[in-house]
Amino acid sequence: SQQGEEDPQALSIQEGENATMNCSYKTSINNLQWYRQNSGRGLVHLILIRSNEREKHSGRLRVTLDTSKKSSSLLITASRAADTASYFCATALDNSYNFNKFYFGSGTKLNVKP
Amino acid sequence: DGGITQSPKYLFRKEGQNVTLSCEQNLNHDAMYWYRQDPGQGLRLIYYSQIVNDFQKGDIAEGYSVSREKKESFPLTVTSAQKNPTAFYLCASSISHLAGDNQPQHFGDGTRLSIL
C-alpha cells in the first residue's frame, strides 16, 4: 500500500533536546504533510512539503524530503513539554487530478519530559 | 473562529442500533472526509465528499453511510451492520478535493464511539 510509516513508534526525550522522527512511503507522491495529535483530540496540520522541495522550515520545525529514498524526517528543535503528542505523516499521491486522499502512518508518540 | 465541530464527543451504541455522528464546518471548504482511528493506529478513510450532493466510499465504508446535502454538513451514520464500531471518529475538510492543489486537511476534535 501507499501508507506512510513513521519511525520510531515512540520517543522519549528531555525538554530542550531535539526530536527527530522519520517517515517512509512506497510510491510517488505529490506532497507529504506532517500532523500533530494531542491525546483525545483531532489532528493539527504542521507543515506541507511538495515533491519538488527538499527542505522546509516553520519555527522550531524542520522537514526534509528525499524522494529518491521515499522518506521524510521531521525535526523539532529545543523541544518543550507542550510538544508531547503523536506525530503523523500523510502522503498524497502523485496525480494532480486525483482526489485529495491522504495515506496516514500509525504515528510516532513523542514524550518530552520537563 | 472558523473550524470543524464534531458532536457528540462521546457516544454509546446499543446492539442493533444505528447512530449518527455530526460534523459541521464553517470554513467554506468543498471537500469533507470521515476517518476512523483505532488505538495506536493511523487514520483509515471511511467516506469522502468532493462537493455537495456527492460522496464516495473510502477504504473501509462497509457498515457506514453518509449524506452531503449542505456544503457545511457531512454526517456519518454507523449502522448495525458495522460489527466493530468502537473507535475514535474524525471528520476533516479541505479547500479543494484535488491533490495537485496541495492543500492540508483541517480536523475536528473527534467523537469516541463505544458499544454498550
PDB file of C-alpha atoms in Angstrom:
ATOM      1  CA  SER A   1       0.000   0.000   0.000  1.00  0.00           C
ATOM      2  CA  GLN A   2       0.956   3.658  -0.224  1.00  0.00           C
ATOM      3  CA  GLN A   3       0.755   4.117   3.531  1.00  0.00           C
ATOM      4  CA  GLY A   4       3.434   6.192   5.192  1.00  0.00           C
ATOM      5  CA  GLU A   5       5.151   4.583   8.141  1.00  0.00           C
ATOM      6  CA  GLU A   6       6.728   6.563  10.960  1.00  0.00           C
ATOM      7  CA  ASP A   7       9.795   5.578  12.893  1.00  0.00           C
ATOM      8  CA  PRO A   8      10.323   5.282  15.818  1.00  0.00           C
ATOM      9  CA  GLN A   9       6.924   4.296  17.187  1.00  0.00           C
ATOM     10  CA  ALA A  10       7.739   6.038  20.471  1.00  0.00           C
ATOM     11  CA  LEU A  11      10.333   8.585  21.519  1.00  0.00           C
ATOM     12  CA  SER A  12      11.081   9.957  24.976  1.00  0.00           C
ATOM     13  CA  ILE A  13      13.416  12.938  25.443  1.00  0.00           C
ATOM     14  CA  GLN A  14      14.219  15.680  27.921  1.00  0.00           C
ATOM     15  CA  GLU A  15      12.984  19.211  27.474  1.00  0.00           C
ATOM     16  CA  GLY A  16      15.451  21.213  25.415  1.00  0.00           C
ATOM     17  CA  GLU A  17      16.658  18.249  23.362  1.00  0.00           C
ATOM     18  CA  ASN A  18      15.896  17.820  19.680  1.00  0.00           C
ATOM     19  CA  ALA A  19      13.411  15.218  18.468  1.00  0.00           C
ATOM     20  CA  THR A  20      13.696  13.524  15.089  1.00  0.00           C
ATOM     21  CA  MET A  21      11.079  11.274  13.569  1.00  0.00           C
ATOM     22  CA  ASN A  22      11.094   9.635  10.176  1.00  0.00           C
ATOM     23  CA  CYS A  23       8.514   8.655   7.615  1.00  0.00           C
ATOM     24  CA  SER A  24       8.859   6.214   4.729  1.00  0.00           C
ATOM     25  CA  TYR A  25       6.430   5.619   1.875  1.00  0.00           C
ATOM     26  CA  LYS A  26       6.179   3.368  -1.135  1.00  0.00           C
ATOM     27  CA  THR A  27       5.058   5.177  -4.291  1.00  0.00           C
ATOM     28  CA  SER A  28       5.494   8.583  -5.913  1.00  0.00           C
ATOM     29  CA  ILE A  29       3.851  11.429  -4.064  1.00  0.00           C
ATOM     30  CA  ASN A  30       2.541  14.881  -4.828  1.00  0.00           C
ATOM     31  CA  ASN A  31       3.260  16.175  -1.362  1.00  0.00           C
ATOM     32  CA  LEU A  32       3.896  14.978   2.177  1.00  0.00           C
ATOM     33  CA  GLN A  33       2.387  16.537   5.259  1.00  0.00           C
ATOM     34  CA  TRP A  34       3.070  16.260   8.976  1.00  0.00           C
ATOM     35  CA  TYR A  35       0.333  16.454  11.576  1.00  0.00           C
ATOM     36  CA  ARG A  36       0.300  16.513  15.373  1.00  0.00           C
ATOM     37  CA  GLN A  37      -2.356  14.903  17.543  1.00  0.00           C
ATOM     38  CA  ASN A  38      -2.687  15.611  21.242  1.00  0.00           C
ATOM     39  CA  SER A  39      -4.293  12.846  23.263  1.00  0.00           C
ATOM     40  CA  GLY A  40      -8.018  12.576  22.585  1.00  0.00           C
ATOM     41  CA  ARG A  41      -8.005  15.440  20.099  1.00  0.00           C
ATOM     42  CA  GLY A  42      -8.096  15.900  16.338  1.00  0.00           C
ATOM     43  CA  LEU A  43      -5.066  16.276  14.102  1.00  0.00           C
ATOM     44  CA  VAL A  44      -3.431  19.635  13.575  1.00  0.00           C
ATOM     45  CA  HIS A  45      -1.577  20.369  10.343  1.00  0.00           C
ATOM     46  CA  LEU A  46       2.066  21.328  10.938  1.00  0.00           C
ATOM     47  CA  ILE A  47       3.802  21.569   7.600  1.00  0.00           C
ATOM     48  CA  LEU A  48       3.491  20.538   3.945  1.00  0.00           C
ATOM     49  CA  ILE A  49       6.423  19.778   1.685  1.00  0.00           C
ATOM     50  CA  ARG A  50       5.948  19.329  -2.049  1.00  0.00           C
ATOM     51  CA  SER A  51       7.653  16.624  -4.045  1.00  0.00           C
ATOM     52  CA  ASN A  52       9.985  19.157  -5.712  1.00  0.00           C
ATOM     53  CA  GLU A  53      11.151  20.576  -2.375  1.00  0.00           C
ATOM     54  CA  ARG A  54      13.950  19.146  -0.265  1.00  0.00           C
ATOM     55  CA  GLU A  55      13.692  21.066   2.975  1.00  0.00           C
ATOM     56  CA  LYS A  56      11.230  23.323   4.702  1.00  0.00           C
ATOM     57  CA  HIS A  57      11.224  25.228   7.991  1.00  0.00           C
ATOM     58  CA  SER A  58       8.472  26.527  10.213  1.00  0.00           C
ATOM     59  CA  GLY A  59       9.502  27.933  13.570  1.00  0.00           C
ATOM     60  CA  ARG A  60      11.183  25.092  15.514  1.00  0.00           C
ATOM     61  CA  LEU A  61      10.179  22.548  12.864  1.00  0.00           C
ATOM     62  CA  ARG A  62      12.388  21.371  10.052  1.00  0.00           C
ATOM     63  CA  VAL A  63      11.167  18.888   7.473  1.00  0.00           C
ATOM     64  CA  THR A  64      13.276  17.191   4.845  1.00  0.00           C
ATOM     65  CA  LEU A  65      12.149  15.106   1.901  1.00  0.00           C
ATOM     66  CA  ASP A  66      14.247  12.627  -0.074  1.00  0.00           C
ATOM     67  CA  THR A  67      12.138  11.360  -2.958  1.00  0.00           C
ATOM     68  CA  SER A  68      14.900   9.016  -4.147  1.00  0.00           C
ATOM     69  CA  LYS A  69      14.723   7.191  -0.819  1.00  0.00           C
ATOM     70  CA  LYS A  70      10.988   7.792  -0.428  1.00  0.00           C
ATOM     71  CA  SER A  71      11.492   9.174   3.044  1.00  0.00           C
ATOM     72  CA  SER A  72      10.963  12.310   5.094  1.00  0.00           C
ATOM     73  CA  SER A  73      12.072  13.464   8.507  1.00  0.00           C
ATOM     74  CA  LEU A  74      10.598  15.897  10.996  1.00  0.00           C
ATOM     75  CA  LEU A  75      12.965  17.625  13.390  1.00  0.00           C
ATOM     76  CA  ILE A  76      11.656  19.529  16.396  1.00  0.00           C
ATOM     77  CA  THR A  77      14.406  21.639  17.907  1.00  0.00           C
ATOM     78  CA  ALA A  78      14.630  22.714  21.557  1.00  0.00           C
ATOM     79  CA  SER A  79      11.635  20.594  22.488  1.00  0.00           C
ATOM     80  CA  ARG A  80       9.152  21.630  25.152  1.00  0.00           C
ATOM     81  CA  ALA A  81       6.801  19.628  27.353  1.00  0.00           C
ATOM     82  CA  ALA A  82       3.946  21.045  25.250  1.00  0.00           C
ATOM     83  CA  ASP A  83       5.348  19.197  22.222  1.00  0.00           C
ATOM     84  CA  THR A  84       4.251  15.922  23.814  1.00  0.00           C
ATOM     85  CA  ALA A  85       1.873  14.393  21.261  1.00  0.00           C
ATOM     86  CA  SER A  86       1.661  11.858  18.447  1.00  0.00           C
ATOM     87  CA  TYR A  87       3.058  12.913  15.099  1.00  0.00           C
ATOM     88  CA  PHE A  88       1.782  11.549  11.791  1.00  0.00           C
ATOM     89  CA  CYS A  89       2.996  11.840   8.262  1.00  0.00           C
ATOM     90  CA  ALA A  90       0.458  11.807   5.446  1.00  0.00           C
ATOM     91  CA  THR A  91       1.226  11.328   1.776  1.00  0.00           C
ATOM     92  CA  ALA A  92      -0.804  12.499  -1.214  1.00  0.00           C
ATOM     93  CA  LEU A  93      -0.445  10.564  -4.461  1.00  0.00           C
ATOM     94  CA  ASP A  94       1.407  11.956  -7.444  1.00  0.00           C
ATOM     95  CA  ASN A  95      -1.591  12.846  -9.578  1.00  0.00           C
ATOM     96  CA  SER A  96      -2.857  16.388  -9.670  1.00  0.00           C
ATOM     97  CA  TYR A  97      -6.245  15.195 -10.919  1.00  0.00           C
ATOM     98  CA  ASN A  98      -6.603  12.636  -8.211  1.00  0.00           C
ATOM     99  CA  PHE A  99      -8.855  13.121  -5.284  1.00  0.00           C
ATOM    100  CA  ASN A 100      -7.012  14.715  -2.351  1.00  0.00           C
ATOM    101  CA  LYS A 101      -6.682  11.445  -0.484  1.00  0.00           C
ATOM    102  CA  PHE A 102      -4.064  11.035   2.178  1.00  0.00           C
ATOM    103  CA  TYR A 103      -2.445   7.913   3.488  1.00  0.00           C
ATOM    104  CA  PHE A 104      -1.586   8.207   7.177  1.00  0.00           C
ATOM    105  CA  GLY A 105       1.002   6.221   9.053  1.00  0.00           C
ATOM    106  CA  SER A 106       0.488   4.901  12.571  1.00  0.00           C
ATOM    107  CA  GLY A 107       2.444   7.779  14.119  1.00  0.00           C
ATOM    108  CA  THR A 108       5.334   8.481  16.439  1.00  0.00           C
ATOM    109  CA  LYS A 109       4.387   9.062  20.051  1.00  0.00           C
ATOM    110  CA  LEU A 110       6.666  11.775  21.460  1.00  0.00           C
ATOM    111  CA  ASN A 111       7.038  12.319  25.189  1.00  0.00           C
ATOM    112  CA  VAL A 112       9.005  15.380  26.287  1.00  0.00           C
ATOM    113  CA  LYS A 113       9.929  15.219  29.946  1.00  0.00           C
ATOM    114  CA  PRO A 114      10.166  18.523  31.832  1.00  0.00           C
TER     115      PRO A 114
ATOM    116  CA  ASP B   1     -13.369  31.416  14.588  1.00  0.00           C
ATOM    117  CA  GLY B   2     -13.608  29.101  11.609  1.00  0.00           C
ATOM    118  CA  GLY B   3     -13.322  25.423  12.191  1.00  0.00           C
ATOM    119  CA  ILE B   4     -14.882  21.991  12.290  1.00  0.00           C
ATOM    120  CA  THR B   5     -17.277  20.947  15.017  1.00  0.00           C
ATOM    121  CA  GLN B   6     -17.953  17.317  15.779  1.00  0.00           C
ATOM    122  CA  SER B   7     -20.668  16.173  18.150  1.00  0.00           C
ATOM    123  CA  PRO B   8     -21.175  14.455  20.412  1.00  0.00           C
ATOM    124  CA  LYS B   9     -17.727  14.000  21.952  1.00  0.00           C
ATOM    125  CA  TYR B  10     -18.734  10.610  23.381  1.00  0.00           C
ATOM    126  CA  LEU B  11     -21.384   8.257  22.045  1.00  0.00           C
ATOM    127  CA  PHE B  12     -22.607   4.854  23.119  1.00  0.00           C
ATOM    128  CA  ARG B  13     -24.340   2.395  20.825  1.00  0.00           C
ATOM    129  CA  LYS B  14     -26.579  -0.483  21.765  1.00  0.00           C
ATOM    130  CA  GLU B  15     -26.723  -3.704  19.796  1.00  0.00           C
ATOM    131  CA  GLY B  16     -28.733  -3.339  16.589  1.00  0.00           C
ATOM    132  CA  GLN B  17     -28.832   0.436  16.830  1.00  0.00           C
ATOM    133  CA  ASN B  18     -27.832   2.975  14.206  1.00  0.00           C
ATOM    134  CA  VAL B  19     -26.116   6.117  15.471  1.00  0.00           C
ATOM    135  CA  THR B  20     -25.270   9.347  13.677  1.00  0.00           C
ATOM    136  CA  LEU B  21     -22.175  11.449  14.227  1.00  0.00           C
ATOM    137  CA  SER B  22     -22.404  15.119  13.364  1.00  0.00           C
ATOM    138  CA  CYS B  23     -19.757  17.127  11.509  1.00  0.00           C
ATOM    139  CA  GLU B  24     -20.184  20.806  10.672  1.00  0.00           C
ATOM    140  CA  GLN B  25     -17.631  23.182   9.127  1.00  0.00           C
ATOM    141  CA  ASN B  26     -17.734  26.939   8.607  1.00  0.00           C
ATOM    142  CA  LEU B  27     -14.541  27.112   6.562  1.00  0.00           C
ATOM    143  CA  ASN B  28     -16.395  27.137   3.228  1.00  0.00           C
ATOM    144  CA  HIS B  29     -14.431  24.043   2.192  1.00  0.00           C
ATOM    145  CA  ASP B  30     -15.591  21.925  -0.727  1.00  0.00           C
ATOM    146  CA  ALA B  31     -14.166  18.587   0.408  1.00  0.00           C
ATOM    147  CA  MET B  32     -15.025  16.687   3.586  1.00  0.00           C
ATOM    148  CA  TYR B  33     -13.821  13.362   4.950  1.00  0.00           C
ATOM    149  CA  TRP B  34     -14.533  10.804   7.647  1.00  0.00           C
ATOM    150  CA  TYR B  35     -11.762   8.764   9.215  1.00  0.00           C
ATOM    151  CA  ARG B  36     -11.667   6.002  11.755  1.00  0.00           C
ATOM    152  CA  GLN B  37      -8.781   5.746  14.217  1.00  0.00           C
ATOM    153  CA  ASP B  38      -8.200   2.648  16.346  1.00  0.00           C
ATOM    154  CA  PRO B  39      -5.844   2.698  19.369  1.00  0.00           C
ATOM    155  CA  GLY B  40      -2.215   3.121  18.334  1.00  0.00           C
ATOM    156  CA  GLN B  41      -3.184   3.198  14.677  1.00  0.00           C
ATOM    157  CA  GLY B  42      -3.182   5.658  11.853  1.00  0.00           C
ATOM    158  CA  LEU B  43      -6.304   7.015  10.182  1.00  0.00           C
ATOM    159  CA  ARG B  44      -8.371   4.987   7.754  1.00  0.00           C
ATOM    160  CA  LEU B  45     -10.709   6.681   5.305  1.00  0.00           C
ATOM    161  CA  ILE B  46     -14.392   5.746   5.584  1.00  0.00           C
ATOM    162  CA  TYR B  47     -16.113   8.137   3.171  1.00  0.00           C
ATOM    163  CA  TYR B  48     -15.300  11.372   1.424  1.00  0.00           C
ATOM    164  CA  SER B  49     -17.205  14.078  -0.382  1.00  0.00           C
ATOM    165  CA  GLN B  50     -15.690  16.328  -3.031  1.00  0.00           C
ATOM    166  CA  ILE B  51     -18.686  18.586  -3.350  1.00  0.00           C
ATOM    167  CA  VAL B  52     -22.291  18.969  -2.206  1.00  0.00           C
ATOM    168  CA  ASN B  53     -24.583  16.080  -3.159  1.00  0.00           C
ATOM    169  CA  ASP B  54     -21.630  13.866  -3.969  1.00  0.00           C
ATOM    170  CA  PHE B  55     -19.791  11.323  -1.836  1.00  0.00           C
ATOM    171  CA  GLN B  56     -17.610   8.285  -2.422  1.00  0.00           C
ATOM    172  CA  LYS B  57     -16.610   5.225  -0.443  1.00  0.00           C
ATOM    173  CA  GLY B  58     -13.205   5.181   1.137  1.00  0.00           C
ATOM    174  CA  ASP B  59     -11.194   2.155   2.203  1.00  0.00           C
ATOM    175  CA  ILE B  60     -13.494   0.891   4.984  1.00  0.00           C
ATOM    176  CA  ALA B  61     -17.025   2.025   4.051  1.00  0.00           C
ATOM    177  CA  GLU B  62     -18.875  -1.192   4.948  1.00  0.00           C
ATOM    178  CA  GLY B  63     -21.350  -0.633   7.767  1.00  0.00           C
ATOM    179  CA  TYR B  64     -21.308   3.153   7.387  1.00  0.00           C
ATOM    180  CA  SER B  65     -23.385   5.673   5.446  1.00  0.00           C
ATOM    181  CA  VAL B  66     -23.141   9.433   4.825  1.00  0.00           C
ATOM    182  CA  SER B  67     -25.000  12.309   3.222  1.00  0.00           C
ATOM    183  CA  ARG B  68     -23.883  15.697   1.913  1.00  0.00           C
ATOM    184  CA  GLU B  69     -26.991  17.803   1.464  1.00  0.00           C
ATOM    185  CA  LYS B  70     -25.327  21.016   2.572  1.00  0.00           C
ATOM    186  CA  LYS B  71     -21.798  22.264   1.984  1.00  0.00           C
ATOM    187  CA  GLU B  72     -21.150  22.724   5.691  1.00  0.00           C
ATOM    188  CA  SER B  73     -22.500  19.401   6.928  1.00  0.00           C
ATOM    189  CA  PHE B  74     -21.324  15.798   6.454  1.00  0.00           C
ATOM    190  CA  PRO B  75     -22.988  13.449   8.974  1.00  0.00           C
ATOM    191  CA  LEU B  76     -21.830   9.857   9.367  1.00  0.00           C
ATOM    192  CA  THR B  77     -24.207   7.052  10.342  1.00  0.00           C
ATOM    193  CA  VAL B  78     -22.748   3.946  11.921  1.00  0.00           C
ATOM    194  CA  THR B  79     -25.221   1.212  11.144  1.00  0.00           C
ATOM    195  CA  SER B  80     -25.906  -2.046  12.948  1.00  0.00           C
ATOM    196  CA  ALA B  81     -24.065  -3.768  10.087  1.00  0.00           C
ATOM    197  CA  GLN B  82     -20.789  -2.381  11.446  1.00  0.00           C
ATOM    198  CA  LYS B  83     -19.862  -5.155  13.860  1.00  0.00           C
ATOM    199  CA  ASN B  84     -16.840  -3.497  15.415  1.00  0.00           C
ATOM    200  CA  PRO B  85     -17.731   0.195  15.680  1.00  0.00           C
ATOM    201  CA  THR B  86     -15.716   1.031  18.795  1.00  0.00           C
ATOM    202  CA  ALA B  87     -13.209   3.642  17.651  1.00  0.00           C
ATOM    203  CA  PHE B  88     -12.360   7.329  17.526  1.00  0.00           C
ATOM    204  CA  TYR B  89     -14.023   9.009  14.532  1.00  0.00           C
ATOM    205  CA  LEU B  90     -12.511  12.088  12.948  1.00  0.00           C
ATOM    206  CA  CYS B  91     -14.067  14.449  10.439  1.00  0.00           C
ATOM    207  CA  ALA B  92     -11.891  16.655   8.240  1.00  0.00           C
ATOM    208  CA  SER B  93     -12.249  19.169   5.438  1.00  0.00           C
ATOM    209  CA  SER B  94     -10.044  20.780   2.812  1.00  0.00           C
ATOM    210  CA  ILE B  95     -10.449  23.714   0.461  1.00  0.00           C
ATOM    211  CA  SER B  96     -10.095  21.601  -2.636  1.00  0.00           C
ATOM    212  CA  HIS B  97     -10.567  17.957  -3.453  1.00  0.00           C
ATOM    213  CA  LEU B  98      -7.616  17.943  -5.879  1.00  0.00           C
ATOM    214  CA  ALA B  99      -4.299  16.510  -4.730  1.00  0.00           C
ATOM    215  CA  GLY B 100      -2.479  18.862  -7.091  1.00  0.00           C
ATOM    216  CA  ASP B 101      -3.691  21.876  -5.143  1.00  0.00           C
ATOM    217  CA  ASN B 102      -1.543  20.802  -2.189  1.00  0.00           C
ATOM    218  CA  GLN B 103      -3.990  21.722   0.489  1.00  0.00           C
ATOM    219  CA  PRO B 104      -3.903  20.477   4.086  1.00  0.00           C
ATOM    220  CA  GLN B 105      -6.824  18.900   5.854  1.00  0.00           C
ATOM    221  CA  HIS B 106      -8.437  20.539   8.875  1.00  0.00           C
ATOM    222  CA  PHE B 107      -9.757  18.224  11.567  1.00  0.00           C
ATOM    223  CA  GLY B 108     -12.462  18.294  14.190  1.00  0.00           C
ATOM    224  CA  ASP B 109     -11.832  17.041  17.730  1.00  0.00           C
ATOM    225  CA  GLY B 110     -13.423  13.683  17.142  1.00  0.00           C
ATOM    226  CA  THR B 111     -16.218  11.505  18.501  1.00  0.00           C
ATOM    227  CA  ARG B 112     -15.385   8.454  20.597  1.00  0.00           C
ATOM    228  CA  LEU B 113     -17.910   5.693  19.955  1.00  0.00           C
ATOM    229  CA  SER B 114     -18.293   2.734  22.292  1.00  0.00           C
ATOM    230  CA  ILE B 115     -20.577  -0.282  22.500  1.00  0.00           C
ATOM    231  CA  LEU B 116     -22.887  -0.664  25.488  1.00  0.00           C
TER     232      LEU B 116
END
